[in-house]
mmCIF file of C-alpha atoms and ligand atoms in Angstrom:
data_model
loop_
_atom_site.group_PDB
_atom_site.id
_atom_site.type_symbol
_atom_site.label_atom_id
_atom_site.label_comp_id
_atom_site.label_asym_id
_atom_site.label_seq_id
_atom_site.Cartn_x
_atom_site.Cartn_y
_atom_site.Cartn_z
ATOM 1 C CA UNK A 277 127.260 100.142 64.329
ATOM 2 C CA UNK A 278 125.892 103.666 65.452
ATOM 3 C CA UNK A 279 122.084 103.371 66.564
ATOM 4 C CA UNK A 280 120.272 106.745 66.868
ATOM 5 C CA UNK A 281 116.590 106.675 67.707
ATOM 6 C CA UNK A 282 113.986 108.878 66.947
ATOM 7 C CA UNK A 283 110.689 109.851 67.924
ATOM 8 C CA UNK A 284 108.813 109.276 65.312
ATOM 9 C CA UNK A 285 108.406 108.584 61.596
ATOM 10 C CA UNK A 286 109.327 111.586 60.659
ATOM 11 C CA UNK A 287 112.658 112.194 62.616
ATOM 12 C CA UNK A 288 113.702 109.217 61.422
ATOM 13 C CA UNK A 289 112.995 109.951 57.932
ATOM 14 C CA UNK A 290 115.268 113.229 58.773
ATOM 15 C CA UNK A 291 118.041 111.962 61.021
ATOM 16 C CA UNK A 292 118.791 109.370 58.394
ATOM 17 C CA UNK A 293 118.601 112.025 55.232
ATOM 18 C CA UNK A 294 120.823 114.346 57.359
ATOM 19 C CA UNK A 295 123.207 111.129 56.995
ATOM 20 C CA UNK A 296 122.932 110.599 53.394
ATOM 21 C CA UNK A 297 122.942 114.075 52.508
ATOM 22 C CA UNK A 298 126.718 114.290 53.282
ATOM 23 C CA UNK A 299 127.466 112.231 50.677
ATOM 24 C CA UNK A 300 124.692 113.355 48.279
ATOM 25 C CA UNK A 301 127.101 116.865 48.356
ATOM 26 C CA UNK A 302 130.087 115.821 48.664
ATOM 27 C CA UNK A 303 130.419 112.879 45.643
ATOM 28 C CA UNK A 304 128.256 114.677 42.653
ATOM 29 C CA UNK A 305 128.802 111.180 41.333
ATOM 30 C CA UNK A 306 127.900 108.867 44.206
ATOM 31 C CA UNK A 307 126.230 104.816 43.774
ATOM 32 C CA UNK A 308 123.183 104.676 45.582
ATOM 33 C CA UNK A 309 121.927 101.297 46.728
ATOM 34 C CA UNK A 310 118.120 101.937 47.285
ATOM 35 C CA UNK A 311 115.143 100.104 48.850
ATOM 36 C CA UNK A 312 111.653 100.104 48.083
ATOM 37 C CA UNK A 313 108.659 99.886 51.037
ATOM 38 C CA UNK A 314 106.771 102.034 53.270
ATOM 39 C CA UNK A 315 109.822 102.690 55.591
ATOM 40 C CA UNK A 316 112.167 104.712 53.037
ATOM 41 C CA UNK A 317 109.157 107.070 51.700
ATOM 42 C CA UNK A 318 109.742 109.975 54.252
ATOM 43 C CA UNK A 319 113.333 110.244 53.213
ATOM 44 C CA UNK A 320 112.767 110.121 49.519
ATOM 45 C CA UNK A 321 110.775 113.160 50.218
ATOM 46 C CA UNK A 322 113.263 114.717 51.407
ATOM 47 C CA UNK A 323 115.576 113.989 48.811
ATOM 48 C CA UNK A 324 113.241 115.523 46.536
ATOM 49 C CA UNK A 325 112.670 118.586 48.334
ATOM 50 C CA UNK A 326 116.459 119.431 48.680
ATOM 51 C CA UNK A 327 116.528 118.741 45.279
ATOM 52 C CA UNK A 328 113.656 121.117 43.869
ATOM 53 C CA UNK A 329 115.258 123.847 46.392
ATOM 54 C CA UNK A 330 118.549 123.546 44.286
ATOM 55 C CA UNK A 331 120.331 121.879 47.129
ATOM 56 C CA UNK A 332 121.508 118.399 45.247
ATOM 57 C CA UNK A 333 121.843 117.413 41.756
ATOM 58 C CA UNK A 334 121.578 113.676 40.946
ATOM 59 C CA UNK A 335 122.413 114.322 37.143
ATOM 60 C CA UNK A 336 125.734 112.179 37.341
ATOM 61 C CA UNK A 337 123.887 110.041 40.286
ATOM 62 C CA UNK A 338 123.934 106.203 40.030
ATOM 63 C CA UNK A 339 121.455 104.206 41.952
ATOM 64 C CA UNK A 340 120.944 100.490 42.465
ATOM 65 C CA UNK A 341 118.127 98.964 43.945
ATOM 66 C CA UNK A 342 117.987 95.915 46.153
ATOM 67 C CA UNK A 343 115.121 94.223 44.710
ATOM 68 C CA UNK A 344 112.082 93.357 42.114
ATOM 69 C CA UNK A 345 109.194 90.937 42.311
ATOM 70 C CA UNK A 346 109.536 88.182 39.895
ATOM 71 C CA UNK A 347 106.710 88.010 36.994
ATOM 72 C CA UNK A 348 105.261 91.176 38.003
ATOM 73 C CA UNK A 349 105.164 93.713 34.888
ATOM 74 C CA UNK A 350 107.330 96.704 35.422
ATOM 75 C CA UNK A 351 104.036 98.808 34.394
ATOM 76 C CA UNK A 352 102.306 97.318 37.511
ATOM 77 C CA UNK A 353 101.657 99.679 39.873
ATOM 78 C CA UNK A 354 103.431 97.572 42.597
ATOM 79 C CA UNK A 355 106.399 96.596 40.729
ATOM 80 C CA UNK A 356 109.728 97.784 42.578
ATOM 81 C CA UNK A 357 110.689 99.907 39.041
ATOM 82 C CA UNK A 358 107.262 101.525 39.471
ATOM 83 C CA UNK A 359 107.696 102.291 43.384
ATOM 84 C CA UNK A 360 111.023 104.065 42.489
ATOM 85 C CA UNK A 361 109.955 105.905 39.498
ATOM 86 C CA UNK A 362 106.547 107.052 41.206
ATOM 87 C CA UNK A 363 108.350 108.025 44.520
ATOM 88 C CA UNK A 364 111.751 109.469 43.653
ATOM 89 C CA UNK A 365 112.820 109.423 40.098
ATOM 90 C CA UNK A 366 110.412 111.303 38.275
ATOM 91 C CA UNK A 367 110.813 113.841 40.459
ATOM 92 C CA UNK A 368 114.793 114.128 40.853
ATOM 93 C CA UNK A 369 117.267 114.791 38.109
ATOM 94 C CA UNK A 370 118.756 111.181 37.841
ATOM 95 C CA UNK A 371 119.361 110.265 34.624
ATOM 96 C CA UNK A 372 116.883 107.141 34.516
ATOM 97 C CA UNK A 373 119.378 105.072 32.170
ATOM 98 C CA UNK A 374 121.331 105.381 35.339
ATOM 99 C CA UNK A 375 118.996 103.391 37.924
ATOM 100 C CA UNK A 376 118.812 99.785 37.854
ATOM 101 C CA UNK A 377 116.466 97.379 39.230
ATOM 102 C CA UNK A 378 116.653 94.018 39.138
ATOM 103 C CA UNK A 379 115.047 92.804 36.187
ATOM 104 C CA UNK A 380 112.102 90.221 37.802
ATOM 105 C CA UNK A 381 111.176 89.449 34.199
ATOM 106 C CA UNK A 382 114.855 88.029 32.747
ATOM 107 C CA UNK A 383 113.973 85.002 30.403
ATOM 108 C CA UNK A 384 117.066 83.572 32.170
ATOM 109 C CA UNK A 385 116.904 84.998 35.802
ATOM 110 C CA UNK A 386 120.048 83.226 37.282
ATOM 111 C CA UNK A 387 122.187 84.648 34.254
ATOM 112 C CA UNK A 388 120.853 88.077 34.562
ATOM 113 C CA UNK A 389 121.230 87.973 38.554
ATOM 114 C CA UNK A 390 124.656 87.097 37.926
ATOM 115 C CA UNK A 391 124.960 90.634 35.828
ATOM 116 C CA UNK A 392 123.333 92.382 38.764
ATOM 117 C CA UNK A 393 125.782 91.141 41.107
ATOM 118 C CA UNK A 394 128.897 92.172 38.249
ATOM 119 C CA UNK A 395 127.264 95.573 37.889
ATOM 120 C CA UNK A 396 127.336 96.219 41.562
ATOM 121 C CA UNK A 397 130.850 95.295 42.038
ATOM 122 C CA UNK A 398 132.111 97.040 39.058
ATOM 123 C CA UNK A 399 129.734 100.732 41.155
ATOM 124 C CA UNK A 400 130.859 100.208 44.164
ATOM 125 C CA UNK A 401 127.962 101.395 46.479
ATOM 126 C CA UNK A 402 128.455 104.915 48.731
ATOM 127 C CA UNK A 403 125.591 104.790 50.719
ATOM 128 C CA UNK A 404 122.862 102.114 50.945
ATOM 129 C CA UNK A 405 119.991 102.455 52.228
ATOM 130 C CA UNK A 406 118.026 99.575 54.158
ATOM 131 C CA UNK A 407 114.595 98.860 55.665
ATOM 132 C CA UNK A 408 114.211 95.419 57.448
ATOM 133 C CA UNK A 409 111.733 93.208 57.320
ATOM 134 C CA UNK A 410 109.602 91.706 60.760
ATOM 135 C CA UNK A 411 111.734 88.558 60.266
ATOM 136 C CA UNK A 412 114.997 90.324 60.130
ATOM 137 C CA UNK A 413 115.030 90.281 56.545
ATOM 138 C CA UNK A 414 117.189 93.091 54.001
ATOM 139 C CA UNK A 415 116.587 93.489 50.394
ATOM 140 C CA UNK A 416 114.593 90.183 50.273
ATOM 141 C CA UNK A 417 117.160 88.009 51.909
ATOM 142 C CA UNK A 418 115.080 85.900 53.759
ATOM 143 C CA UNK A 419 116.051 84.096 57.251
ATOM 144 C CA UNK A 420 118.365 81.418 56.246
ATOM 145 C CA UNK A 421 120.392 83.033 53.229
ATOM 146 C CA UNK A 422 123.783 82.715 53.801
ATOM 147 C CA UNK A 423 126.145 85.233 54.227
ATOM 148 C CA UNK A 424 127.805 85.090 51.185
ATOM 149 C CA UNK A 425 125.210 85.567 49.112
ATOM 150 C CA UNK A 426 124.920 87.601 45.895
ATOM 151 C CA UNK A 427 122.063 88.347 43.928
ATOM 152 C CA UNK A 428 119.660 85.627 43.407
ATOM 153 C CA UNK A 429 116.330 84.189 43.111
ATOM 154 C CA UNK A 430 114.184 84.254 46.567
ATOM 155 C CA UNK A 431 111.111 82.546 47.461
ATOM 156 C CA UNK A 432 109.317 84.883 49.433
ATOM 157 C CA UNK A 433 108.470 83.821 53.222
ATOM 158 C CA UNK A 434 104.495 83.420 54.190
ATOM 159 C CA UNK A 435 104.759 85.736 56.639
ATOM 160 C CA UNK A 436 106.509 88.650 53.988
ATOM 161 C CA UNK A 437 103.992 88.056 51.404
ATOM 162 C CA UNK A 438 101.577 88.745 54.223
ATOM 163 C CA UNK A 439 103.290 91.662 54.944
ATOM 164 C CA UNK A 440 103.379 92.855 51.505
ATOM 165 C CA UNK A 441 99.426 92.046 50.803
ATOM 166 C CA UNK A 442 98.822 95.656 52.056
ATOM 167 C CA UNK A 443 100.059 96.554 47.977
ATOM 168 C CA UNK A 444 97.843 94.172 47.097
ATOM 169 C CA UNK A 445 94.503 94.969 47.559
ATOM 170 C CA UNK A 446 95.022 92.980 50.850
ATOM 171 C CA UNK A 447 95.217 89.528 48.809
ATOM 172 C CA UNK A 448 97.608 87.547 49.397
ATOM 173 C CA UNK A 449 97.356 85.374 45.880
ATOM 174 C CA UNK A 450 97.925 88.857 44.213
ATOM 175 C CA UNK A 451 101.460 88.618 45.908
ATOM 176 C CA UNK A 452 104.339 86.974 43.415
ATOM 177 C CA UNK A 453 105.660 84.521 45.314
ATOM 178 C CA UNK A 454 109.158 84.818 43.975
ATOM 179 C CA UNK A 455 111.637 87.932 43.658
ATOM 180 C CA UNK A 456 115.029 88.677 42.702
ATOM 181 C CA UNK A 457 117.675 90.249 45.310
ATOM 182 C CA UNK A 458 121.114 91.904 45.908
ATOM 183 C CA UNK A 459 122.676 89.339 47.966
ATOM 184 C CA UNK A 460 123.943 89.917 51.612
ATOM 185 C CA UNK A 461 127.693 90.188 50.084
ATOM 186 C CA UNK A 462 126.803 92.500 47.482
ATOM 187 C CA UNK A 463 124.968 94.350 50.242
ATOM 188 C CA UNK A 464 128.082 94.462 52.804
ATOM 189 C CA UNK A 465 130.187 95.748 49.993
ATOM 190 C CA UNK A 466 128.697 99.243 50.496
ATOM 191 C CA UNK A 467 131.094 101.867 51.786
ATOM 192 C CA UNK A 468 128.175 103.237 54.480
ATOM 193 C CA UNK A 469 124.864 101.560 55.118
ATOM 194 C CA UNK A 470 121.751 103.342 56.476
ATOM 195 C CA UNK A 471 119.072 101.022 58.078
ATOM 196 C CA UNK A 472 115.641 102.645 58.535
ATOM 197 C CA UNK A 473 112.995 101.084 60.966
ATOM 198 C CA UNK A 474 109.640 102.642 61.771
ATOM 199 C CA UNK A 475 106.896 100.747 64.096
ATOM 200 C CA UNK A 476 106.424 97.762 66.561
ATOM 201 C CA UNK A 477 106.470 95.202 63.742
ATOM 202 C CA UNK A 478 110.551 96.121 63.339
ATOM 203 C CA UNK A 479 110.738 96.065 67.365
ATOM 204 C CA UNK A 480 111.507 92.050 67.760
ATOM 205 C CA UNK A 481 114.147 92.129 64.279
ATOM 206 C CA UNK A 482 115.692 95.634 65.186
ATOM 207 C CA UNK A 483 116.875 93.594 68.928
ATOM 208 C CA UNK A 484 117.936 90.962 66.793
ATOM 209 C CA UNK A 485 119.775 92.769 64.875
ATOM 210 C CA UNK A 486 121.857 94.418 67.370
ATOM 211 C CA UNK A 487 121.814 92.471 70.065
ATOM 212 C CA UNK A 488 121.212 88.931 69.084
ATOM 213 C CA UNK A 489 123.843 86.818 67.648
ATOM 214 C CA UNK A 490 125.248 87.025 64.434
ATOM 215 C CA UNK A 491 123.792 83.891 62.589
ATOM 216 C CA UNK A 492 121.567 83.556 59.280
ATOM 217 C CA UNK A 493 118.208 82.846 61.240
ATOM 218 C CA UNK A 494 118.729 87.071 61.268
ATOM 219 C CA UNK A 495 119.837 88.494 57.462
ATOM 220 C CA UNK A 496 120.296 91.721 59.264
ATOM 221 C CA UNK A 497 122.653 90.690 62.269
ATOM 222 C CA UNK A 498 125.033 90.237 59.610
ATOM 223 C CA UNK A 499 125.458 94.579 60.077
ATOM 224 C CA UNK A 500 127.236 94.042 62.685
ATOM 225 C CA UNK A 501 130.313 92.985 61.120
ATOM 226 C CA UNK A 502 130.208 95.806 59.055
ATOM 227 C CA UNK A 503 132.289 98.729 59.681
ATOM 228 C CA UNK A 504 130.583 101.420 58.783
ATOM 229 C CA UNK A 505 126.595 101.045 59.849
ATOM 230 C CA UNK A 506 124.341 103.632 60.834
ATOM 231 C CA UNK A 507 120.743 102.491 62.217
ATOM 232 C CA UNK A 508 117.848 104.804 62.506
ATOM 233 C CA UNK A 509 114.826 103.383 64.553
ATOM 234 C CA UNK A 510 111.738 105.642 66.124
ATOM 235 C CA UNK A 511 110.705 105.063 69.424
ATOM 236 C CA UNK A 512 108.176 102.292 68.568
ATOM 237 C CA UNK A 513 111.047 100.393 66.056
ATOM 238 C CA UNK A 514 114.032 100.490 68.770
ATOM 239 C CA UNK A 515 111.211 99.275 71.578
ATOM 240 C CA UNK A 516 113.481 96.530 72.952
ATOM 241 C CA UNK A 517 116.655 98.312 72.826
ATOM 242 C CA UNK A 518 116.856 99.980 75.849
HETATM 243 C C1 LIG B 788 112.541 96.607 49.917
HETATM 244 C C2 LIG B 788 113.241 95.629 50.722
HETATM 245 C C3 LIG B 788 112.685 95.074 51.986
HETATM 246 C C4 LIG B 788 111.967 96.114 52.847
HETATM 247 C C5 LIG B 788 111.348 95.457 54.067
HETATM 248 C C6 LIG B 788 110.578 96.451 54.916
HETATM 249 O O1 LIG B 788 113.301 96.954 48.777
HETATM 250 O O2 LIG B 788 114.288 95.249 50.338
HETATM 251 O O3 LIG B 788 113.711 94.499 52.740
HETATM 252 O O4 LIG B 788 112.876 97.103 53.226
HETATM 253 O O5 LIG B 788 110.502 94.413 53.675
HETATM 254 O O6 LIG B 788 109.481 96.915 54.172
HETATM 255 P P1 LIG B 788 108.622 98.135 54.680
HETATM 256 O O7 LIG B 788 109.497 99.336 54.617
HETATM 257 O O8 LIG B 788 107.464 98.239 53.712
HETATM 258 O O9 LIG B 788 108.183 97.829 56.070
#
């Protein structure tokens, strides 16, 4: 695991596009595993940017995304499909038959999970990109999911939905209180992993995550038994580190 930290927001946002970007140009055909949140914003901004300058082409891009809120209407403003489109596909060249969220809306949600999970082995992932949660959570694997996990259904944890409420008008009922995720395995399958953490909420689960031990109380410790993990934290995110 290779930990850089950055000042701020924004050099994190950089540091961890300068990372992707190598394999945005050299694999004109690379899986992305993608995350949704305030944390991966900055660098989806710079994907676009490269991308109106001529720099990247995501024509024969795939991308996968870690997660969707169960019952929530993909037209809702706050669904994960809407997050994506609004803040990097409209504005790229990805063919949008080519980006798949999990579908929070499946009439049968364990059999299309399953199909997630199938579809992301079958594209193996290049680079994914993570945020964490403040309870050491990725995608929406929650403290306690076990390791060998692939996609399923997640009840969300009090303290996430809280989290989340900020989307939601700052209501907490608006939150769903279920959502579908890749599953830690699927998500260690990636070839390279980029996790992004920005602020002194991430301070107590970055530690964890690189420090602590590796044990399911911490979905992101798991990292550390993967081979190829880059972690980009600002000064305020990597707090306890040093
Ligand atoms: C989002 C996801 C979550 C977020 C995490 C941090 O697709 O899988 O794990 O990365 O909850 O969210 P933000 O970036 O909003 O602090």
């Amino acid at each position: 695991m290779i930990v850089i930290q950055a000042k701020d927001y924004d050099e994190m946002s950089l540091k961890a596009y300068e990372a992707m970007k190598k394999v945005l140009t050299e694999k004109p055909d690379a899986v992305l595993g993608l995350a949704t949140g305030s944390t991966p914003v900055g660098l989806y901004k710079l994907m676009i940017e490269d991308y109106k300058r001529g720099l990247v082409s995501y024509k024969r891009m795939t991308s996968i995304n870690l997660d969707e809120y169960v019952g929530l209407p993909v037209t809702h403003p706050e669904s994960y499909r809407s997050f994506m489109n609004r803040n990097l596909f409209d504005h790229i060249d990805i063919d949008i038959a080519n980006t798949h969220v999990p579908d929070g809306l499946a009439e049968d949600l364990e059999k299309s999970a399953a199909a997630y999970t199938a579809f992301a082995a079958a594209h193996p992932i290049d680079v994914q990109i993570l945020g964490i949660g403040a309870n050491g959570h990725i995608g929406f694997n929650e403290p306690g999911t076990p390791f060998d996990s692939h996609t399923h259904v997640v009840e969300l944890k009090e303290g996430t939905r809280r989290d989340n409420a900020r989307f939601f008008d700052n209501d907490i009922n608006k939150v769903p209180t279920h959502a579908v995720t890749l599953g830690l395995k699927d998500i260690m399958n990636a070839k390279f992993i980029i996790l992004l953490a920005s602020g002194s909420g991430k301070a107590d689960a970055v530690k964890k995550m690189i420090k602590g031990t590796v044990d399911e109380s911490c979905p992101a410790s798991v990292l550390q038994t993967h081979p190829n993990v880059l972690v980009v934290a600002d000064e305020a995110a990597a707090y306890y580190l040093n």
